[in-house]
Coordinates of C-alpha atoms in Angstrom, one line a residue:
M826 CA 28.0 -136.5 -5.2
T827 CA 25.4 -136.0 -2.5
A828 CA 23.9 -132.8 -4.1
L829 CA 20.2 -132.3 -3.7
G830 CA 18.4 -133.3 -6.9
T831 CA 16.4 -130.8 -8.9
S832 CA 13.2 -132.6 -7.7
S833 CA 14.0 -131.2 -4.2
T834 CA 12.4 -128.0 -3.2
V835 CA 14.6 -125.1 -1.9
A836 CA 13.1 -122.4 0.3
V837 CA 14.6 -119.0 0.8
V838 CA 13.6 -116.9 3.8
G839 CA 14.4 -113.2 3.4
T840 CA 13.8 -111.3 0.1
G841 CA 16.5 -108.6 0.2
T842 CA 19.3 -108.5 -2.3
M843 CA 21.0 -111.7 -1.1
G844 CA 17.7 -113.6 -0.7
Q845 CA 16.7 -112.7 -4.3
G846 CA 20.1 -113.6 -5.7
I847 CA 20.2 -117.0 -3.9
A848 CA 16.6 -117.8 -5.1
Q849 CA 17.6 -117.0 -8.7
V850 CA 20.6 -119.3 -8.5
A851 CA 18.5 -122.2 -7.2
L852 CA 15.8 -121.5 -9.8
V853 CA 18.2 -121.4 -12.8
A854 CA 19.7 -124.7 -11.4
G855 CA 16.3 -126.3 -11.9
H856 CA 14.8 -126.4 -8.4
R857 CA 11.3 -125.4 -7.3
V858 CA 11.8 -122.4 -5.0
L859 CA 9.6 -121.2 -2.2
L860 CA 10.1 -117.5 -1.2
H861 CA 9.1 -116.2 2.2
D862 CA 9.3 -112.9 4.0
T863 CA 7.5 -111.6 7.1
A864 CA 7.1 -108.1 5.6
P865 CA 3.8 -107.8 3.7
G866 CA 4.2 -107.4 0.0
R867 CA 7.9 -108.1 -0.1
V868 CA 7.6 -111.6 -1.6
G869 CA 5.6 -110.3 -4.6
Q870 CA 8.1 -107.5 -5.2
A871 CA 11.0 -109.9 -5.0
A872 CA 9.4 -112.3 -7.4
E873 CA 8.9 -109.5 -9.9
A874 CA 12.6 -108.4 -9.5
I875 CA 13.8 -112.0 -10.0
G876 CA 11.6 -112.3 -13.1
S877 CA 13.1 -109.1 -14.5
R878 CA 16.6 -110.5 -14.0
L879 CA 15.6 -113.7 -15.7
D880 CA 14.4 -111.5 -18.6
R881 CA 17.8 -109.9 -18.8
L882 CA 19.5 -113.3 -18.9
V883 CA 17.4 -114.2 -21.9
E884 CA 18.4 -110.9 -23.6
K885 CA 22.0 -111.7 -23.0
G886 CA 21.6 -115.2 -24.4
R887 CA 22.5 -117.0 -21.2
I888 CA 19.2 -118.8 -20.9
S889 CA 16.4 -119.5 -23.4
A890 CA 12.9 -118.0 -23.2
D891 CA 11.6 -121.5 -22.4
E892 CA 14.1 -121.9 -19.6
R893 CA 13.0 -118.5 -18.2
D894 CA 9.4 -119.4 -18.3
A895 CA 10.0 -122.7 -16.6
A896 CA 12.1 -121.0 -13.9
R897 CA 9.3 -118.5 -13.3
A898 CA 6.8 -121.3 -13.0
R899 CA 9.0 -123.0 -10.3
L900 CA 9.0 -119.8 -8.1
S901 CA 6.2 -119.8 -5.6
P902 CA 5.4 -117.3 -2.8
A903 CA 5.0 -118.7 0.7
T904 CA 3.0 -116.3 2.8
A905 CA 3.3 -118.4 6.0
L906 CA 6.4 -120.2 7.3
A907 CA 4.3 -123.4 7.6
E908 CA 4.2 -123.6 3.8
L909 CA 7.9 -124.5 3.8
A910 CA 7.2 -127.9 5.2
G911 CA 8.1 -129.8 2.1
A912 CA 11.5 -128.1 1.5
A913 CA 14.6 -130.2 1.4
L914 CA 16.8 -127.1 2.0
V915 CA 16.0 -123.8 3.7
I916 CA 18.4 -120.9 3.3
E917 CA 17.9 -117.9 5.5
A918 CA 19.0 -114.5 4.3
I919 CA 17.4 -112.2 6.9
L920 CA 19.0 -109.5 9.0
E921 CA 22.4 -110.1 10.6
Q922 CA 20.9 -110.4 14.1
L923 CA 21.6 -113.5 16.0
P924 CA 18.3 -113.7 18.0
A925 CA 16.3 -113.3 14.8
K926 CA 18.2 -116.1 13.1
Q927 CA 17.9 -118.4 16.1
E928 CA 14.2 -117.8 16.4
L929 CA 13.6 -118.5 12.7
F930 CA 15.5 -121.8 12.8
A931 CA 13.8 -122.9 16.0
A932 CA 10.5 -122.3 14.3
L933 CA 11.5 -124.1 11.2
E934 CA 12.6 -127.1 13.1
D935 CA 9.0 -127.7 14.1
I936 CA 7.8 -127.4 10.5
V937 CA 10.3 -129.1 8.1
S938 CA 11.1 -132.8 7.9
A939 CA 13.9 -134.4 10.0
D940 CA 16.2 -134.6 7.0
C941 CA 15.7 -131.0 5.8
L942 CA 19.0 -129.1 5.6
L943 CA 19.0 -125.7 7.3
A944 CA 21.5 -123.1 6.0
T945 CA 22.4 -119.6 7.1
N946 CA 23.9 -117.0 4.7
T947 CA 25.4 -115.1 7.6
S948 CA 28.6 -113.3 6.7
S949 CA 29.8 -112.5 10.3
L950 CA 27.8 -114.4 12.9
S951 CA 28.8 -117.8 14.4
V952 CA 27.1 -120.7 12.6
T953 CA 27.4 -122.6 15.9
A954 CA 25.5 -119.9 17.7
V955 CA 22.8 -119.6 15.0
A956 CA 22.2 -123.4 15.5
G957 CA 22.5 -123.1 19.3
R958 CA 18.8 -123.3 20.0
L959 CA 18.1 -126.3 17.7
R960 CA 17.3 -129.7 19.1
H961 CA 19.3 -131.1 16.2
P962 CA 22.0 -128.6 15.4
G963 CA 23.8 -131.1 13.2
R964 CA 21.5 -130.2 10.3
C965 CA 22.6 -126.5 10.3
V966 CA 25.4 -125.3 8.1
G967 CA 26.6 -122.0 6.8
L968 CA 26.2 -121.2 3.1
H969 CA 27.8 -117.8 2.6
F970 CA 27.1 -116.5 -0.9
F971 CA 28.8 -113.3 -2.1
N972 CA 26.9 -110.4 -3.5
P973 CA 25.7 -110.4 -6.3
A974 CA 25.0 -114.1 -5.7
P975 CA 24.1 -114.9 -9.4
L976 CA 27.4 -113.5 -10.6
L977 CA 30.0 -114.3 -8.0
P978 CA 31.1 -117.9 -8.0
L979 CA 32.4 -118.3 -4.4
V980 CA 30.3 -120.0 -1.7
E981 CA 31.8 -120.5 1.8
V982 CA 30.5 -123.7 3.3
I983 CA 30.9 -123.4 7.1
S984 CA 30.6 -126.2 9.5
G985 CA 29.5 -125.2 13.0
F986 CA 30.8 -127.0 16.0
A987 CA 27.9 -129.4 15.9
T988 CA 27.3 -129.6 12.1
D989 CA 27.2 -133.1 10.8
E990 CA 29.8 -134.0 8.1
A991 CA 27.0 -135.3 5.9
A992 CA 25.1 -132.0 6.1
A993 CA 28.3 -130.1 5.2
T994 CA 29.0 -132.4 2.3
T995 CA 25.5 -132.1 0.9
A996 CA 25.7 -128.3 1.1
Y997 CA 29.1 -128.3 -0.6
D998 CA 28.0 -130.7 -3.4
T999 CA 24.7 -128.8 -3.9
A1000 CA 26.5 -125.5 -4.3
A1001 CA 28.9 -127.1 -6.8
A1002 CA 25.9 -128.5 -8.7
W1003 CA 24.5 -125.0 -8.9
G1004 CA 27.6 -123.9 -10.8
K1005 CA 29.3 -122.3 -7.8
Q1006 CA 32.9 -122.9 -6.5
P1007 CA 32.4 -123.9 -2.9
V1008 CA 35.2 -123.9 -0.2
R1009 CA 35.0 -125.6 3.2
C1010 CA 35.6 -123.5 6.3
A1011 CA 35.5 -124.0 10.0
D1012 CA 33.2 -121.8 12.1
T1013 CA 35.6 -119.0 13.0
P1014 CA 35.0 -115.2 13.0
G1015 CA 34.9 -113.8 9.5
F1016 CA 35.2 -117.4 8.0
I1017 CA 37.9 -117.2 5.2
V1018 CA 37.3 -114.1 3.2
N1019 CA 36.1 -111.6 5.8
R1020 CA 38.9 -112.8 8.2
L1021 CA 41.8 -112.7 5.7
A1022 CA 40.7 -109.5 3.9
R1023 CA 40.8 -107.3 7.1
P1024 CA 44.5 -106.2 6.6
F1025 CA 43.7 -105.0 3.0
Y1026 CA 41.5 -102.3 4.5
A1027 CA 43.1 -102.0 7.9
E1028 CA 46.7 -101.3 6.7
A1029 CA 45.5 -98.7 4.2
L1030 CA 43.5 -96.9 6.9
R1031 CA 46.5 -97.2 9.3
A1032 CA 48.8 -95.7 6.6
Y1033 CA 46.3 -92.9 6.0
E1034 CA 46.2 -92.2 9.8
E1035 CA 50.0 -92.2 9.8
R1036 CA 49.9 -89.6 7.0
V1037 CA 51.9 -91.9 4.7
A1038 CA 49.9 -90.7 1.7
E1039 CA 46.4 -89.7 0.8
P1040 CA 43.7 -92.2 -0.2
A1041 CA 44.1 -91.7 -3.9
T1042 CA 47.8 -92.5 -3.7
I1043 CA 47.4 -95.5 -1.5
D1044 CA 44.7 -96.9 -3.8
A1045 CA 46.9 -96.3 -6.8
V1046 CA 50.0 -98.0 -5.3
L1047 CA 48.0 -101.1 -4.3
R1048 CA 46.2 -101.2 -7.6
E1049 CA 49.0 -100.4 -10.1
G1050 CA 51.9 -101.6 -8.0
A1051 CA 50.5 -104.9 -6.6
G1052 CA 47.7 -105.8 -9.1
F1053 CA 44.7 -105.5 -6.9
K1054 CA 41.6 -104.7 -9.0
M1055 CA 40.5 -101.8 -6.7
G1056 CA 42.2 -99.9 -4.0
P1057 CA 40.9 -100.2 -0.4
F1058 CA 39.4 -96.7 -0.2
E1059 CA 37.5 -97.0 -3.5
L1060 CA 36.4 -100.5 -2.6
T1061 CA 35.1 -99.6 0.9
D1062 CA 33.2 -96.7 -0.8
L1063 CA 31.6 -99.3 -3.1
I1064 CA 30.9 -101.8 -0.3
G1065 CA 29.6 -99.0 2.0
Q1066 CA 31.7 -97.6 4.8
D1067 CA 29.1 -98.5 7.4
V1068 CA 28.9 -102.1 6.1
N1069 CA 32.7 -102.5 6.0
E1070 CA 33.2 -101.0 9.4
A1071 CA 30.5 -103.2 10.9
V1072 CA 32.2 -106.4 9.6
T1073 CA 35.5 -105.2 10.9
H1074 CA 34.1 -104.4 14.3
S1075 CA 32.3 -107.7 14.5
V1076 CA 35.4 -109.7 13.7
W1077 CA 37.5 -107.6 16.2
Q1078 CA 34.9 -108.3 18.9
A1079 CA 34.7 -112.0 18.0
F1080 CA 38.5 -112.3 18.4
F1081 CA 38.3 -110.7 21.9
Q1082 CA 39.6 -107.3 20.6
D1083 CA 42.8 -108.8 19.2
P1084 CA 45.0 -105.8 18.2
K1085 CA 45.5 -107.3 14.8
F1086 CA 41.9 -106.6 14.0
T1087 CA 41.5 -103.2 15.6
P1088 CA 39.0 -101.0 13.7
S1089 CA 40.0 -97.6 12.3
L1090 CA 39.1 -94.3 14.1
A1091 CA 39.3 -92.6 10.7
Q1092 CA 36.7 -94.9 9.2
R1093 CA 34.6 -94.5 12.4
R1094 CA 34.5 -90.7 11.9
L1095 CA 33.5 -91.2 8.3
V1096 CA 30.6 -93.4 9.2
E1097 CA 29.5 -91.0 12.0
S1098 CA 29.5 -88.2 9.4
G1099 CA 27.1 -90.2 7.2
L1100 CA 29.7 -90.4 4.4
H1101 CA 29.0 -94.1 3.6
G1102 CA 30.4 -94.1 0.1
R1103 CA 28.8 -94.3 -3.3
K1104 CA 25.3 -94.9 -1.9
A1105 CA 25.5 -91.7 0.1
G1106 CA 27.2 -89.7 -2.8
R1107 CA 30.4 -89.3 -0.8
G1108 CA 32.8 -91.4 1.2
W1109 CA 36.5 -91.2 0.9
F1110 CA 35.8 -89.7 -2.6
D1111 CA 33.0 -87.4 -3.8
Y1112 CA 30.6 -89.2 -6.2
S1113 CA 28.3 -86.2 -6.9
E1114 CA 27.8 -85.2 -10.5
G1115 CA 30.8 -83.3 -11.9
A1116 CA 32.9 -83.9 -8.8
H1117 CA 36.6 -83.9 -9.2
R1118 CA 38.3 -87.2 -8.5
P1119 CA 41.7 -86.6 -6.8
E1120 CA 44.8 -87.8 -8.6
P1121 CA 47.4 -90.0 -7.0
R1122 CA 50.7 -88.4 -6.0
T1123 CA 53.0 -88.9 -9.0
A1124 CA 56.6 -87.7 -9.4
E1125 CA 57.5 -85.4 -12.2
P1126 CA 59.7 -86.9 -15.0
C1127 CA 63.4 -87.2 -14.0
P1128 CA 66.4 -88.3 -16.1
A1129 CA 67.5 -91.9 -15.7
P1130 CA 71.0 -92.7 -14.4
E1131 CA 73.4 -94.1 -17.0
S1132 CA 74.5 -96.8 -14.7
V1133 CA 73.9 -98.3 -11.2
G1134 CA 75.7 -100.6 -8.9
L1135 CA 74.2 -103.8 -7.6
H1136 CA 75.2 -105.1 -4.2
A1137 CA 74.3 -108.7 -3.7
K1138 CA 71.1 -110.2 -5.0
L1139 CA 67.9 -108.3 -4.5
P1140 CA 65.5 -110.3 -2.4
G1141 CA 62.4 -112.2 -3.6
P1142 CA 60.5 -110.8 -6.6
A1143 CA 62.7 -107.7 -6.7
A1144 CA 65.5 -109.9 -8.2
V1145 CA 64.0 -109.3 -11.6
L1146 CA 64.8 -105.6 -11.4
R1147 CA 68.3 -106.3 -12.6
E1148 CA 66.9 -107.7 -15.9
L1149 CA 64.5 -104.7 -16.2
I1150 CA 67.3 -102.2 -15.6
E1151 CA 69.5 -103.8 -18.2
E1152 CA 66.6 -104.1 -20.7
A1153 CA 66.1 -100.3 -20.2
G1154 CA 69.7 -99.8 -21.4
I1155 CA 71.1 -98.8 -18.0
K1156 CA 74.5 -100.4 -17.2
V1157 CA 74.6 -102.5 -14.1
T1158 CA 78.0 -102.9 -12.4
R1159 CA 78.9 -104.7 -9.2
D1160 CA 78.8 -102.7 -6.1
R1161 CA 81.7 -103.7 -3.7
T1162 CA 80.5 -101.9 -0.5
P1163 CA 82.0 -103.9 2.4
G1164 CA 80.1 -105.1 5.4
E1165 CA 76.7 -105.2 3.8
S1166 CA 74.6 -108.3 3.5
E1167 CA 71.4 -106.8 2.2
G1168 CA 70.9 -106.6 -1.5
F1169 CA 70.5 -103.0 -2.8
I1170 CA 71.1 -100.8 -5.8
R1171 CA 73.8 -98.1 -5.5
L1172 CA 72.8 -94.9 -7.3
P1173 CA 75.4 -92.7 -9.0
G1174 CA 75.2 -90.1 -6.3
G1175 CA 75.9 -92.7 -3.6
A1176 CA 72.4 -93.3 -2.2
C1177 CA 71.3 -96.9 -1.6
L1178 CA 68.0 -98.1 -3.1
A1179 CA 66.6 -101.1 -1.3
L1180 CA 63.4 -103.1 -1.0
T1181 CA 61.5 -102.3 2.2
N1182 CA 62.4 -104.7 5.1
G1183 CA 60.0 -103.4 7.8
Y1184 CA 62.3 -100.7 9.0
P1185 CA 62.0 -97.1 7.8
A1186 CA 64.9 -95.8 5.6
T1187 CA 65.8 -93.3 8.2
T1188 CA 66.9 -95.9 10.7
V1189 CA 69.9 -96.9 8.5
V1190 CA 72.7 -95.0 10.2
Y1191 CA 75.2 -93.0 8.1
E1192 CA 73.6 -94.0 4.8
N1193 CA 71.4 -92.1 2.4
H1194 CA 68.8 -94.8 2.0
I1195 CA 65.7 -94.9 -0.2
R1196 CA 63.3 -97.8 0.2
F1197 CA 61.1 -99.0 -2.6
D1198 CA 57.8 -100.9 -2.0
L1199 CA 57.1 -104.5 -2.7
S1200 CA 55.4 -105.6 -5.9
L1201 CA 54.2 -109.1 -6.5
D1202 CA 55.3 -108.7 -10.2
Y1203 CA 57.7 -105.9 -10.9
R1204 CA 57.6 -106.5 -14.6
A1205 CA 53.8 -106.0 -14.7
A1206 CA 53.6 -103.2 -12.1
T1207 CA 53.0 -99.7 -13.5
R1208 CA 53.6 -97.8 -10.2
I1209 CA 56.2 -98.0 -7.5
A1210 CA 56.2 -96.2 -4.1
L1211 CA 59.5 -94.8 -2.8
A1212 CA 60.3 -93.6 0.7
P1213 CA 63.5 -91.6 1.2
S1214 CA 65.3 -91.3 4.5
A1215 CA 65.6 -87.8 6.1
T1216 CA 69.2 -87.4 4.8
V1217 CA 68.5 -88.1 1.1
S1218 CA 69.0 -85.1 -1.1
E1219 CA 66.6 -84.0 -3.9
E1220 CA 69.3 -85.1 -6.4
D1221 CA 69.5 -88.6 -4.9
L1222 CA 65.7 -89.0 -4.9
A1223 CA 65.6 -87.8 -8.5
E1224 CA 68.0 -90.5 -9.5
A1225 CA 65.8 -93.2 -7.9
V1226 CA 62.7 -91.7 -9.5
G1227 CA 64.3 -91.6 -12.9
L1228 CA 65.5 -95.2 -12.6
F1229 CA 62.0 -96.5 -12.1
Q1230 CA 60.5 -94.2 -14.7
A1231 CA 63.0 -95.7 -17.1
L1232 CA 61.5 -99.1 -16.3
G1233 CA 58.1 -97.8 -17.4
K1234 CA 56.8 -97.2 -13.9
Q1235 CA 55.1 -94.1 -12.4
V1236 CA 56.5 -93.2 -9.0
S1237 CA 54.7 -92.1 -5.9
V1238 CA 57.0 -90.7 -3.2
I1239 CA 55.5 -91.4 0.2
E1240 CA 56.4 -90.8 3.8
D1241 CA 59.1 -93.0 5.4
V1242 CA 57.3 -95.5 7.5
P1243 CA 57.9 -99.2 8.4
G1244 CA 56.5 -101.6 5.7
M1245 CA 55.5 -98.8 3.3
I1246 CA 52.1 -99.7 1.7
V1247 CA 52.1 -102.9 -0.4
A1248 CA 54.7 -104.8 1.7
R1249 CA 52.8 -104.3 5.1
T1250 CA 49.5 -105.2 3.5
V1251 CA 50.6 -108.3 1.7
A1252 CA 52.7 -109.5 4.7
M1253 CA 49.7 -109.2 7.0
I1254 CA 47.4 -111.0 4.6
I1255 CA 49.9 -113.8 4.3
D1256 CA 50.4 -114.1 8.0
F1257 CA 46.6 -114.3 8.6
A1258 CA 46.4 -117.0 5.9
V1259 CA 49.2 -119.1 7.2
D1260 CA 47.8 -118.9 10.7
A1261 CA 44.3 -119.8 9.5
A1262 CA 45.6 -122.8 7.6
A1263 CA 47.6 -124.0 10.6
R1264 CA 44.5 -123.6 12.8
G1265 CA 42.4 -125.8 10.5
V1266 CA 40.1 -122.9 9.4
A1267 CA 40.5 -124.1 5.8
T1268 CA 43.0 -125.8 3.5
A1269 CA 45.7 -123.8 1.7
E1270 CA 44.0 -124.5 -1.6
D1271 CA 40.6 -123.3 -0.3
I1272 CA 42.1 -120.2 1.2
D1273 CA 43.7 -119.2 -2.1
T1274 CA 40.5 -120.0 -4.0
A1275 CA 38.4 -118.0 -1.6
M1276 CA 40.6 -114.9 -1.8
R1277 CA 40.9 -115.0 -5.6
L1278 CA 37.2 -115.5 -6.2
G1279 CA 35.7 -113.8 -3.1
V1280 CA 37.6 -110.5 -3.3
N1281 CA 39.3 -110.8 -6.7
Y1282 CA 42.9 -110.8 -5.4
P1283 CA 45.7 -111.1 -7.9
G1284 CA 46.6 -114.4 -6.4
G1285 CA 46.2 -116.4 -3.2
P1286 CA 48.1 -115.6 0.0
M1287 CA 49.4 -119.2 0.3
E1288 CA 50.8 -118.8 -3.3
W1289 CA 52.4 -115.5 -2.3
V1290 CA 54.2 -117.0 0.7
E1291 CA 55.7 -119.6 -1.6
R1292 CA 57.0 -116.8 -3.9
L1293 CA 58.2 -114.4 -1.2
G1294 CA 59.4 -116.9 1.3
A1295 CA 58.0 -117.2 4.8
Q1296 CA 61.3 -116.0 6.3
W1297 CA 61.1 -112.7 4.3
V1298 CA 57.6 -112.2 5.5
W1299 CA 58.4 -113.1 9.1
D1300 CA 61.4 -110.7 9.1
L1301 CA 59.4 -107.8 7.8
L1302 CA 56.6 -108.3 10.3
D1303 CA 59.0 -108.8 13.1
S1304 CA 60.8 -105.6 12.2
M1305 CA 57.5 -103.7 12.1
H1306 CA 56.6 -105.2 15.5
H1307 CA 59.8 -103.7 16.9
Q1308 CA 58.8 -100.3 15.4
N1309 CA 55.2 -100.4 16.6
A1310 CA 54.1 -101.3 20.2
G1311 CA 50.8 -103.0 20.8
G1312 CA 51.1 -106.4 19.2
R1313 CA 49.4 -105.6 15.8
Y1314 CA 52.4 -106.8 13.8
V1315 CA 53.6 -109.7 15.9
P1316 CA 54.1 -112.5 13.3
S1317 CA 52.3 -115.8 14.1
W1318 CA 54.0 -118.9 15.3
A1319 CA 52.6 -120.7 12.3
L1320 CA 54.6 -118.3 10.1
R1321 CA 57.7 -118.9 12.2
R1322 CA 57.3 -122.7 11.8
R1323 CA 56.8 -122.4 8.1
A1324 CA 60.0 -120.3 7.8
D1325 CA 61.9 -122.9 9.9
L1326 CA 60.7 -125.7 7.6
E1327 CA 61.8 -123.7 4.5
E1328 CA 65.2 -123.4 6.1
L1329 CA 65.4 -127.2 6.7
V1330 CA 64.4 -127.9 3.1
L1331 CA 67.0 -125.6 1.8

């Protein structure tokens, strides 16, 4: 371990929410902490706020009163930047403006010792660019904490182009010594979490713009059908629509306006209207007192079919549906439809019920097709989305609805579009992750750790691709690409290579 010892002084520049949180983490870990801000009075206010949070930790039994008092004694204001001269680590948490960060670090380089580690908490700027004006950029590293820093365990440790390996290792080990879960990351736009999380928001917004369903339904399908803790609309309302859109726009620009990262016009209009989410009292949803929260689109109860036919094996995690259907007391027979390779369920009225494959149900010629959405765990899911083709009758649809209701699922009937809701979202996240791993952005293990801890996903995308199969993901995205011009859904070559390797192993 090359972590900084507790005898080392840590300085935090910037006393906003993140600066206060990082200072608290370092204090509780046993360091002396210097707190600096250029705005008059801010340091004193921040110290009081940190003290109040330490009091709450005592009330909750997480630290003792003696530990609180010792931590308070280790916190010192620094009215001038020169007072940080003795720090072994300086972490900046100022405004997300590159010139301001560059100016700060250039000034610090003339103050601190040669072996002092300089760290930026930037969430979207290039660490390489932040260190660009330093005489010795090797000492500069990214330490991206997540808000609230005292509670969330993840820290992304970002190596800029010129960052010394020793500096990155010290930063990593120090974060671990502070009780955090660090992950290593190369200096690319969005790092790990903000890069790979873009499709979770983007595909929901795209589905809304395509009139697939309204926000409450899209949220419910991703939350109850796929296991995400929050839906993208309620989550962006919590984050702040202005904040979320700014990160999306920053990543899009940093990737030279790659269509995979294209921002949403619908979100832009929301931001322009001042509807920034919870903090504004309204975003996608109304948070004023007594406001009615819209309910997701949910089908009325329908009778379950007595029996269904099963043609071939359902793909991926959908294979468990046979067990669930039989456990519900519905007879499963073998469907002998000739000339079909795709696994599907034949309903009593003749309609085919199949997992979405990236093509809309209506493109299947001469068949009454109903697509059902992906779930990462059909046994645990409590909601399933269905998309009927234009030729499906109300009776056919009722049979499909009744079947899933008999399995204990609520059903949301949505518009017939490629990839539906969950499948397109999960497939895009997986493709981004596989591509990032192939490009050396981070290891597969660190990618999964970052997405589980940083945004509370119900699993890691590298784990998902193992379960779904790279070929299935590639086929779905390739199908969507042929339905949507512009390059947004072109699957990466890294995903293609992974699919080919899977085939060789099999």
